[in-house]
Tab-separated table of C-alpha atoms and ligand atoms in Angstrom:
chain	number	residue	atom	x	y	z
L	1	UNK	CA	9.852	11.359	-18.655
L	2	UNK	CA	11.929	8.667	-20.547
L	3	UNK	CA	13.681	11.594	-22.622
L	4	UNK	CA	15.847	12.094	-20.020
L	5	UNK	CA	17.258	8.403	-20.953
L	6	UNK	CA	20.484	8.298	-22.810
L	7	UNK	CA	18.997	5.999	-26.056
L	8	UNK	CA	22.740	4.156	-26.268
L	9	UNK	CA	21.921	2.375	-22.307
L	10	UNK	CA	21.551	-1.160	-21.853
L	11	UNK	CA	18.726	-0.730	-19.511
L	12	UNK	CA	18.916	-4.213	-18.047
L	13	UNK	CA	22.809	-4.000	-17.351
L	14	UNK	CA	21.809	-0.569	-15.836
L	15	UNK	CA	19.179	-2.083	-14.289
L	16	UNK	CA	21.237	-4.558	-12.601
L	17	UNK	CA	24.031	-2.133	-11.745
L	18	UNK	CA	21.769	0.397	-10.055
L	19	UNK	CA	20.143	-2.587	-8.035
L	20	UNK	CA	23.232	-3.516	-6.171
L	21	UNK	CA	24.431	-0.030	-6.045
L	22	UNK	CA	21.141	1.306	-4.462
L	23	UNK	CA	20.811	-2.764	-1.857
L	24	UNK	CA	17.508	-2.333	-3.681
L	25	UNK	CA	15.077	-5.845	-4.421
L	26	UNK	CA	12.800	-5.340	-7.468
L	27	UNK	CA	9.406	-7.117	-6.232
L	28	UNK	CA	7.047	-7.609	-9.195
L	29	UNK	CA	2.970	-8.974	-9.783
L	30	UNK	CA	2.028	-11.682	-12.121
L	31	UNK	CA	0.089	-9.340	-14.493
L	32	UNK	CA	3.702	-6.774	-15.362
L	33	UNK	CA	4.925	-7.503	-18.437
L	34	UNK	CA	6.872	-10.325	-19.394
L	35	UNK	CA	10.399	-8.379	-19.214
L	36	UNK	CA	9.151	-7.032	-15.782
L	37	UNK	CA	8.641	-10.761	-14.810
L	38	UNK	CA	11.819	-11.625	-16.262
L	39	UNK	CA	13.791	-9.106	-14.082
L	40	UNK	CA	12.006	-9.315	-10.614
L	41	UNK	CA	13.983	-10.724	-7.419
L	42	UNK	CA	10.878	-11.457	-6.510
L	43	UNK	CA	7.369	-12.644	-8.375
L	44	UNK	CA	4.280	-12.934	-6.628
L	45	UNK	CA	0.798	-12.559	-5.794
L	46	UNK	CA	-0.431	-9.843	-3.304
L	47	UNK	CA	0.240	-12.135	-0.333
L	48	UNK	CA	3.395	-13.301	-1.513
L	49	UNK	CA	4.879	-9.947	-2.003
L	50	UNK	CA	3.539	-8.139	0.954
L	51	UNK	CA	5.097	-10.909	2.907
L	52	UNK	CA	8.172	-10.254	1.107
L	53	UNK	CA	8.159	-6.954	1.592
L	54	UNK	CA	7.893	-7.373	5.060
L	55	UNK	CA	11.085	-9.899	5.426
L	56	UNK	CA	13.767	-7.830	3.030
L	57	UNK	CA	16.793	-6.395	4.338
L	58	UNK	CA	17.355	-4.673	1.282
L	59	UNK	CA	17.526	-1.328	1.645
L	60	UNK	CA	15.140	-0.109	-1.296
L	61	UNK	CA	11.606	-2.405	-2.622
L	62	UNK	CA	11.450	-1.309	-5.760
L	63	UNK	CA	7.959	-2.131	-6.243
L	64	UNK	CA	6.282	-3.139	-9.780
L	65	UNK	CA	2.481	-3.330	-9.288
L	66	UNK	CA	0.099	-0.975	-8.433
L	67	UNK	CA	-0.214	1.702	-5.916
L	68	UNK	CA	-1.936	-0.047	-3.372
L	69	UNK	CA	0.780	-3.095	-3.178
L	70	UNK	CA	3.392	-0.896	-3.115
L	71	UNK	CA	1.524	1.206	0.338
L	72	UNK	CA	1.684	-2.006	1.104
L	73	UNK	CA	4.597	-2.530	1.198
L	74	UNK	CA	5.553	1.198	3.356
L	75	UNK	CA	2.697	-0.069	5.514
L	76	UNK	CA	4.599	-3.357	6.460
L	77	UNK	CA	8.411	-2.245	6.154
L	78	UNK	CA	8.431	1.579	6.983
L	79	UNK	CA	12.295	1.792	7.370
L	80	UNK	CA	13.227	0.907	3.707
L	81	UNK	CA	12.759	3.213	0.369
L	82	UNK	CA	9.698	2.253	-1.256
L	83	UNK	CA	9.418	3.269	-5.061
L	84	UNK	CA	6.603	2.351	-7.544
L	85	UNK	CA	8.048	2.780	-11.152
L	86	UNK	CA	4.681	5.093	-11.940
L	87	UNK	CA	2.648	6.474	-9.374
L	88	UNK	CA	-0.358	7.357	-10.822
L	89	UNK	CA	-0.768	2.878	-11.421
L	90	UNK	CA	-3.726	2.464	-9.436
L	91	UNK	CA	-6.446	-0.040	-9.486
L	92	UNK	CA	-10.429	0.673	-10.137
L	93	UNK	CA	-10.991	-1.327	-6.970
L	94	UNK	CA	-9.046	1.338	-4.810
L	95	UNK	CA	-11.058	3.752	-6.491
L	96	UNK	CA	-14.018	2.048	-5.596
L	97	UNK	CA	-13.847	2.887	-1.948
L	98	UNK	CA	-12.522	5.923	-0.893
L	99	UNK	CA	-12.002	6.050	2.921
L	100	UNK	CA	-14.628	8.550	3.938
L	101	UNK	CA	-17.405	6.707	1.961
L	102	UNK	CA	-16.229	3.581	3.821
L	103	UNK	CA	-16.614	5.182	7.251
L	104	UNK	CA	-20.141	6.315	6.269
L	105	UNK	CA	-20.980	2.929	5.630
L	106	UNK	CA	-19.468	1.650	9.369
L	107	UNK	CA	-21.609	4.679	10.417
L	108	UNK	CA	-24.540	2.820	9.219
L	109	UNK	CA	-24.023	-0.740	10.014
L	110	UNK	CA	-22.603	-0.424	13.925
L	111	UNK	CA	-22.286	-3.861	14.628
L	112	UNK	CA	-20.847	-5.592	11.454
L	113	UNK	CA	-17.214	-6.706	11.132
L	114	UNK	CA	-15.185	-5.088	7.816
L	115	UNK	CA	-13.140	-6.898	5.741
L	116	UNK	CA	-11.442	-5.464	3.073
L	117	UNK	CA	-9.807	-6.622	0.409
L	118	UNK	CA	-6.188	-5.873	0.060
L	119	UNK	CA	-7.171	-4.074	-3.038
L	120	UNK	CA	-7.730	-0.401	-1.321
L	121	UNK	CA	-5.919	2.473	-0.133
L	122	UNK	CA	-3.838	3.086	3.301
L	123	UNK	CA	-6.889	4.900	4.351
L	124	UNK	CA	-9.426	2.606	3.709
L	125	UNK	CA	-7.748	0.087	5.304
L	126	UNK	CA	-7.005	1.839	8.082
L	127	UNK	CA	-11.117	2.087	8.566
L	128	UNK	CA	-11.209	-2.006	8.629
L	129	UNK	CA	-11.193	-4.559	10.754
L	130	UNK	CA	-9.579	-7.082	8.795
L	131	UNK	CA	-7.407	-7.294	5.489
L	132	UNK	CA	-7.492	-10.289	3.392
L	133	UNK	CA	-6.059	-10.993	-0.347
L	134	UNK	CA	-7.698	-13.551	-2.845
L	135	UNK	CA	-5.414	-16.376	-1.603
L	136	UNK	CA	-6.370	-16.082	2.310
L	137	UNK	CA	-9.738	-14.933	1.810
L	138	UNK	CA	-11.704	-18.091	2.474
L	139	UNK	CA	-9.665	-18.584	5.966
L	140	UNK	CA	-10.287	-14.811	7.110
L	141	UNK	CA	-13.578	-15.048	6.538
L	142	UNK	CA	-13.832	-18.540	8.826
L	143	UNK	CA	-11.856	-16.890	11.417
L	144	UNK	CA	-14.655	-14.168	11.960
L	145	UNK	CA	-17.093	-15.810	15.036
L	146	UNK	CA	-20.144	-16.684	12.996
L	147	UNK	CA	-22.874	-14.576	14.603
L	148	UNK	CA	-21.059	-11.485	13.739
L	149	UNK	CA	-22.372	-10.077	10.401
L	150	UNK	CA	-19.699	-8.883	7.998
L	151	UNK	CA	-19.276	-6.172	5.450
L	152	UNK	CA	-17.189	-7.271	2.740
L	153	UNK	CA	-15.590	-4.554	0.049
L	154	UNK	CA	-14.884	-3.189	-2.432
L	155	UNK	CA	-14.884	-6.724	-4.620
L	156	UNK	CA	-18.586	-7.176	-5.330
L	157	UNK	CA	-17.657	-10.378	-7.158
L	158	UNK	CA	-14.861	-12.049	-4.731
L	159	UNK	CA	-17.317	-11.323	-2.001
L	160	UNK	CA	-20.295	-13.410	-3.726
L	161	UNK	CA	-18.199	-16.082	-4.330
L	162	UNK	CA	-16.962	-16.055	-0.541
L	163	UNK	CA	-19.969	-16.022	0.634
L	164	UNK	CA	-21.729	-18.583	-1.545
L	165	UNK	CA	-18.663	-20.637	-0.804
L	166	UNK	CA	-19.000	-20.415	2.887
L	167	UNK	CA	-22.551	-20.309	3.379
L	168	UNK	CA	-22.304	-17.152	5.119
L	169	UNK	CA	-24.469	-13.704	4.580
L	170	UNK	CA	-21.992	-10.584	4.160
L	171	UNK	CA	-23.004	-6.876	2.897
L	172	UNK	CA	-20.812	-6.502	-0.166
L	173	UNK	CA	-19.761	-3.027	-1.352
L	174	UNK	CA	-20.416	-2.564	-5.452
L	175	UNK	CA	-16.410	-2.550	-6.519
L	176	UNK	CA	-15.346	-4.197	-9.672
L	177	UNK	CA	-11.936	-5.331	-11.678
L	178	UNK	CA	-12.171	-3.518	-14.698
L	179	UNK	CA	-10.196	-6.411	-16.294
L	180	UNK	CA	-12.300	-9.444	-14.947
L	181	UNK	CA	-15.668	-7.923	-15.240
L	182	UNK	CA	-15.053	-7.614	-19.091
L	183	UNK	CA	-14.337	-11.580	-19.242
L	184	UNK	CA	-17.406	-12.640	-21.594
L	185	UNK	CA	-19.384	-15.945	-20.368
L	186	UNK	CA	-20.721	-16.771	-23.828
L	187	UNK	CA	-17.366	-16.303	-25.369
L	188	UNK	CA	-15.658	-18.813	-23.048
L	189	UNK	CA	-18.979	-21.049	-23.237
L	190	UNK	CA	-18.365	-21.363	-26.493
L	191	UNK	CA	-14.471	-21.621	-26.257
L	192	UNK	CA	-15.607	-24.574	-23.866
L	193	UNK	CA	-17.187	-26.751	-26.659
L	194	UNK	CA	-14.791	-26.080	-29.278
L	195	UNK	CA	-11.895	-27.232	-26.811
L	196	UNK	CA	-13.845	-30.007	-24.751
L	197	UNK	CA	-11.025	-31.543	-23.327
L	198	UNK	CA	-10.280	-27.522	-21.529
L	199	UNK	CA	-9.860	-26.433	-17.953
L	200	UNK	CA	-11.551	-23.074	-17.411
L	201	UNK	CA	-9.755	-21.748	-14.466
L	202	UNK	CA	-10.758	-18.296	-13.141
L	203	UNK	CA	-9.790	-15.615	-10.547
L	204	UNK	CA	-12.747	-14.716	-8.144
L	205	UNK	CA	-12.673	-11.426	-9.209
L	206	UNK	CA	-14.513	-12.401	-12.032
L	207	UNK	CA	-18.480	-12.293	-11.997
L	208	UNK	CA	-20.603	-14.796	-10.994
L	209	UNK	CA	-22.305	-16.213	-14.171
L	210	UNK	CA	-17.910	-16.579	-15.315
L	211	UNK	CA	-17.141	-18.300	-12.390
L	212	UNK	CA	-20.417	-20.620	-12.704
L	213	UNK	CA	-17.926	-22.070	-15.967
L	214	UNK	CA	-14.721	-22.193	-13.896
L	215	UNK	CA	-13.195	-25.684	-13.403
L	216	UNK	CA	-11.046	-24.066	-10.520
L	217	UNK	CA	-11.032	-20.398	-8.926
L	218	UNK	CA	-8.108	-19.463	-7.181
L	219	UNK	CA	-5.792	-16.532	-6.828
L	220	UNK	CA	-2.619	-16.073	-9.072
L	221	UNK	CA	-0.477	-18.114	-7.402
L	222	UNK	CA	-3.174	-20.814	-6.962
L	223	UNK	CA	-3.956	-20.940	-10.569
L	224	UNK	CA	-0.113	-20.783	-11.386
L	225	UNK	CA	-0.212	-24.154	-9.335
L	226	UNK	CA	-2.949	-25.780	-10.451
L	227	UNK	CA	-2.014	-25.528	-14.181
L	228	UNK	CA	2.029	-27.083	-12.751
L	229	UNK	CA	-0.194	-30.076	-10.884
L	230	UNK	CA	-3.374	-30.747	-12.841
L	231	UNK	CA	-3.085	-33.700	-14.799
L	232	UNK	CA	-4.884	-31.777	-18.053
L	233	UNK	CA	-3.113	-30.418	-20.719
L	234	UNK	CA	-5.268	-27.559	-22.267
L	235	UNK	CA	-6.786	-24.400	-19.978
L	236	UNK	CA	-8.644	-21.380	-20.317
L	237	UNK	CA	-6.643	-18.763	-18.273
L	238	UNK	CA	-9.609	-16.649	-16.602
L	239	UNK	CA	-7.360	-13.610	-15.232
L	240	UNK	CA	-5.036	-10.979	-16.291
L	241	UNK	CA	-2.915	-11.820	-19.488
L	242	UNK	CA	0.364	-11.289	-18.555
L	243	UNK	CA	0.327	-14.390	-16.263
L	244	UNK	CA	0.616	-16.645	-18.685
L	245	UNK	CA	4.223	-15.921	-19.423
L	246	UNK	CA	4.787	-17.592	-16.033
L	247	UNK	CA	2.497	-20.356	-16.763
L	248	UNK	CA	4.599	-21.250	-19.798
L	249	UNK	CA	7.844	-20.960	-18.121
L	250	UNK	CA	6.403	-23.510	-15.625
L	251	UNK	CA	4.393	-25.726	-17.325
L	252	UNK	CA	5.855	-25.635	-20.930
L	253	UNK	CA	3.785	-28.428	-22.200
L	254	UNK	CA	0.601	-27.536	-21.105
L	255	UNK	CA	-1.195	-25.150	-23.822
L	256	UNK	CA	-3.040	-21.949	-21.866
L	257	UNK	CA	-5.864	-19.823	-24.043
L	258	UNK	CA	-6.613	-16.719	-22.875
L	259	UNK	CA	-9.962	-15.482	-21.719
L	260	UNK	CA	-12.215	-14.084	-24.347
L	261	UNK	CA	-13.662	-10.680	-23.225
L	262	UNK	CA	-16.077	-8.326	-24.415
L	263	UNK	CA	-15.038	-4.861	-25.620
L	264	UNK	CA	-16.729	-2.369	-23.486
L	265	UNK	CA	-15.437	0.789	-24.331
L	266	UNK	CA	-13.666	2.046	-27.829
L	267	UNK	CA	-10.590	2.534	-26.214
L	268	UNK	CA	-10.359	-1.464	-25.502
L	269	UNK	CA	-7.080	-2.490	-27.402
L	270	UNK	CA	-6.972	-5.901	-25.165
L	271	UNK	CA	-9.403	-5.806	-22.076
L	272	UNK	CA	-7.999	-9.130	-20.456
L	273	UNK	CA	-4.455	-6.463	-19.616
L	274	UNK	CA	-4.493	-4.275	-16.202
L	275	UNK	CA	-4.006	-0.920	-17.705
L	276	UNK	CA	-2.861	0.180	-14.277
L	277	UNK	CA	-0.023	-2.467	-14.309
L	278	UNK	CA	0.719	-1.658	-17.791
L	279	UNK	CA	2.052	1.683	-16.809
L	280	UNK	CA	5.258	0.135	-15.297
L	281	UNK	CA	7.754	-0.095	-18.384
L	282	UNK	CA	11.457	-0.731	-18.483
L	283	UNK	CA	12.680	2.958	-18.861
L	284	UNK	CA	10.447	3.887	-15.738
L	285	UNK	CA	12.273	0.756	-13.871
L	286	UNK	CA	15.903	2.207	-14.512
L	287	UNK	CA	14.814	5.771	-13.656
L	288	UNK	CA	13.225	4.978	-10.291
L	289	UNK	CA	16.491	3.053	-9.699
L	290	UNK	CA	18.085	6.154	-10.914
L	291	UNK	CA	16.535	8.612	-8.796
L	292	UNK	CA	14.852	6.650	-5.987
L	293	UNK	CA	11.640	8.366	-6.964
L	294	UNK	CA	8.584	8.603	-7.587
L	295	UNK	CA	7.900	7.170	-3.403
L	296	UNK	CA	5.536	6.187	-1.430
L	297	UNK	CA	5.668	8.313	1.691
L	298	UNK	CA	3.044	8.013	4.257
L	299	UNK	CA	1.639	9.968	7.639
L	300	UNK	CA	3.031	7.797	10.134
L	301	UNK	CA	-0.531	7.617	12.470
L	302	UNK	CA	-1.972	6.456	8.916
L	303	UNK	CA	0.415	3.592	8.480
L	304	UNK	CA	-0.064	2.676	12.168
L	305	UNK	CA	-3.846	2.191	11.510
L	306	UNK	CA	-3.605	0.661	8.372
L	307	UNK	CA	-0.936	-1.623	9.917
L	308	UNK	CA	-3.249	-2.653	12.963
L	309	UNK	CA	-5.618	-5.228	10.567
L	310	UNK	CA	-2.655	-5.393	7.834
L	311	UNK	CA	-0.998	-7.462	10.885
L	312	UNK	CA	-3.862	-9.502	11.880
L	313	UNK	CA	-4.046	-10.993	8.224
L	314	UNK	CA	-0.589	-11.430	8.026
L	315	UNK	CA	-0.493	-13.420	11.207
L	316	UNK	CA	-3.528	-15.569	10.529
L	317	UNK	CA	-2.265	-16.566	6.665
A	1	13P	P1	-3.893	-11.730	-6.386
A	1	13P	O1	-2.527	-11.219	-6.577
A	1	13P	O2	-4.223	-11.830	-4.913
A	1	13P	O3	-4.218	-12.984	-7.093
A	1	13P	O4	-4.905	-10.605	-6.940
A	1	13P	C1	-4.991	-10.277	-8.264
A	1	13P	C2	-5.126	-8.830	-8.525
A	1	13P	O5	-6.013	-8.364	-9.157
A	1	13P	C3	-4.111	-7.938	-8.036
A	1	13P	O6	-4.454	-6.681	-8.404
A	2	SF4	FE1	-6.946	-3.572	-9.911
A	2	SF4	FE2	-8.024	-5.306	-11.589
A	2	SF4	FE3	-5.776	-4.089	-12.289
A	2	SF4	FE4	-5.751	-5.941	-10.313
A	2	SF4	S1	-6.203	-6.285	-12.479
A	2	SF4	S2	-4.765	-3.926	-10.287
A	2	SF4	S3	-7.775	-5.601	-9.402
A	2	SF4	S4	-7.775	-3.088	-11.947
């Protein structure tokens, strides 16, 4: 694919050209690379950048996450050009729940209420009641009438700590984050006592006996903020690596450790990095700016019903 790049380009000057030439906004996740970060219009969390997806008038959201943001993104704003700089980024919690195994389980629980996490495909979605992200999670949940029971998916892990949060029973489907299930408790237990004067903050994706050491859980964006406002200088960063780029740039004084992990397969060359994510590079930037491709396209009757409880989160966060 990037053979097709002349080697002399400056692909950020072509980068920016191609932008303005194609009205396009480059929206872009906390865990891309730094130079991703460095380039985006926009920078975000899931919330954040479905929400900006929604508002842009530019014609094009170039999108540089993972699959499901950017069907996100169709879902919300069907009228622009959506391109993802490599298609095949997905996320091991969209392949947790594929839609027809989520209508089985509907089939089987009649009554219950389904939340999903934004984390899924168009199709799953479009079998749920309700969408929330990591940020608006505890307030979707409240906003279900109490005596209805719930089944929460695919985030094992976020749904635990939702529901030991809020006091509140919910049948979770068994999804993981390949990154934040490989976060290692005894590593940061020990990283803990050697740096006693640490914050361990952690992303509720991670599992329970992690988050039983966090100092704070929070999405992204609420860990991003807590590291700007907390008075303490020194924190273990319990999510995706390439976040703390970000950090630093906002809190330049404060020193950030990344999570220790444990290396579960051989093919581990730094288990705290999305490889999804990491399949968005520079050259693929410039050529879906290029060619306005690869897109998301989408049945229209899908996006419709994976708009309908898209919309209600969007209007209760
Ligand atoms: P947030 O962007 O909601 O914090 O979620 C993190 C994540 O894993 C996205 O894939
Ligand atoms: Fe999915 Fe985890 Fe990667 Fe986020 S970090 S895209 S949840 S695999």
């Amino acid at each position: 694919m990037t053979s097709a790049i002349d080697p002399g380009l400056d692909l950020f000057a072509e980068i920016d050209r191609l932008k303005h030439q194609r009205k396009a906004v480059i929206l872009a996740h906390y865990y891309q690379d730094p130079d991703i970060q460095d380039l985006a219009d926009h920078l975000g969390d899931s919330l954040e950048l479905a929400k900006r997806a929604r508002d842009t008038d530019a014609e094009v959201i170039l999108f540089c996450g993972v699959h499901f943001m950017a069907e996100t993104a169709k879902i919300v704003n069907p009228g622009k050009t959506v391109v993802i700089p490599d298609l095949d980024a997905g996320c091991s919690l969209a392949d947790a729940c594929p839609a027809d195994r989520l209508r089985a389980w509907k089939q089987s629980h009649p009554d219950h209420f389904v939340v999903m996490y934004i984390n899924c495909s168009a199709a799953t979605k479009a079998e749920s009641d309700l969408i929330c992200t990591s940020s608006n999670a505890e307030k979707i949940i409240r906003s279900i009438p109490v005596d209805r029971p719930i089944l929460f998916g695919p985030d094992k892990n976020l749904g635990a700590f939702l529901s030991k949060k809020l006091g509140r029973k919910m049948d979770l489907w068994p999804g993981t984050c390949m990154v934040h299930e490989t976060f290692s408790a005894k590593k940061i237990a020990a990283l803990k006592a050697r740096h006693p004067g640490a914050k361990f903050i952690a992303h509720p994706e991670c599992e329970d006996h992690v988050l039983a050491l966090a100092d704070y859980v929070g999405s992204t964006s609420k860990l991003l903020e807590f590291v700007q406002k907390d008075a303490g200088t020194q924190f273990i960063v319990g999510t995706e690596i390439n976040i703390l780029h970000t950090m630093h740039k906002a809190a330049p004084h404060k020193e950030l450790i990344p999570v220790p992990y444990e290396d579960r397969s051989a093919a581990c060359q730094g288990c705290n990095a999305c490889p999804h994510m990491k399949l968005n590079t520079i050259e693929k930037i410039y050529l879906a700016l290029r060619d306005l491709k690869p897109r998301i396209e989408m049945d229209e009757t899908l996006r419709v019903r994976a708009l309908k409880p898209l919309q209600r989160m969007l209007e209760l966060s």
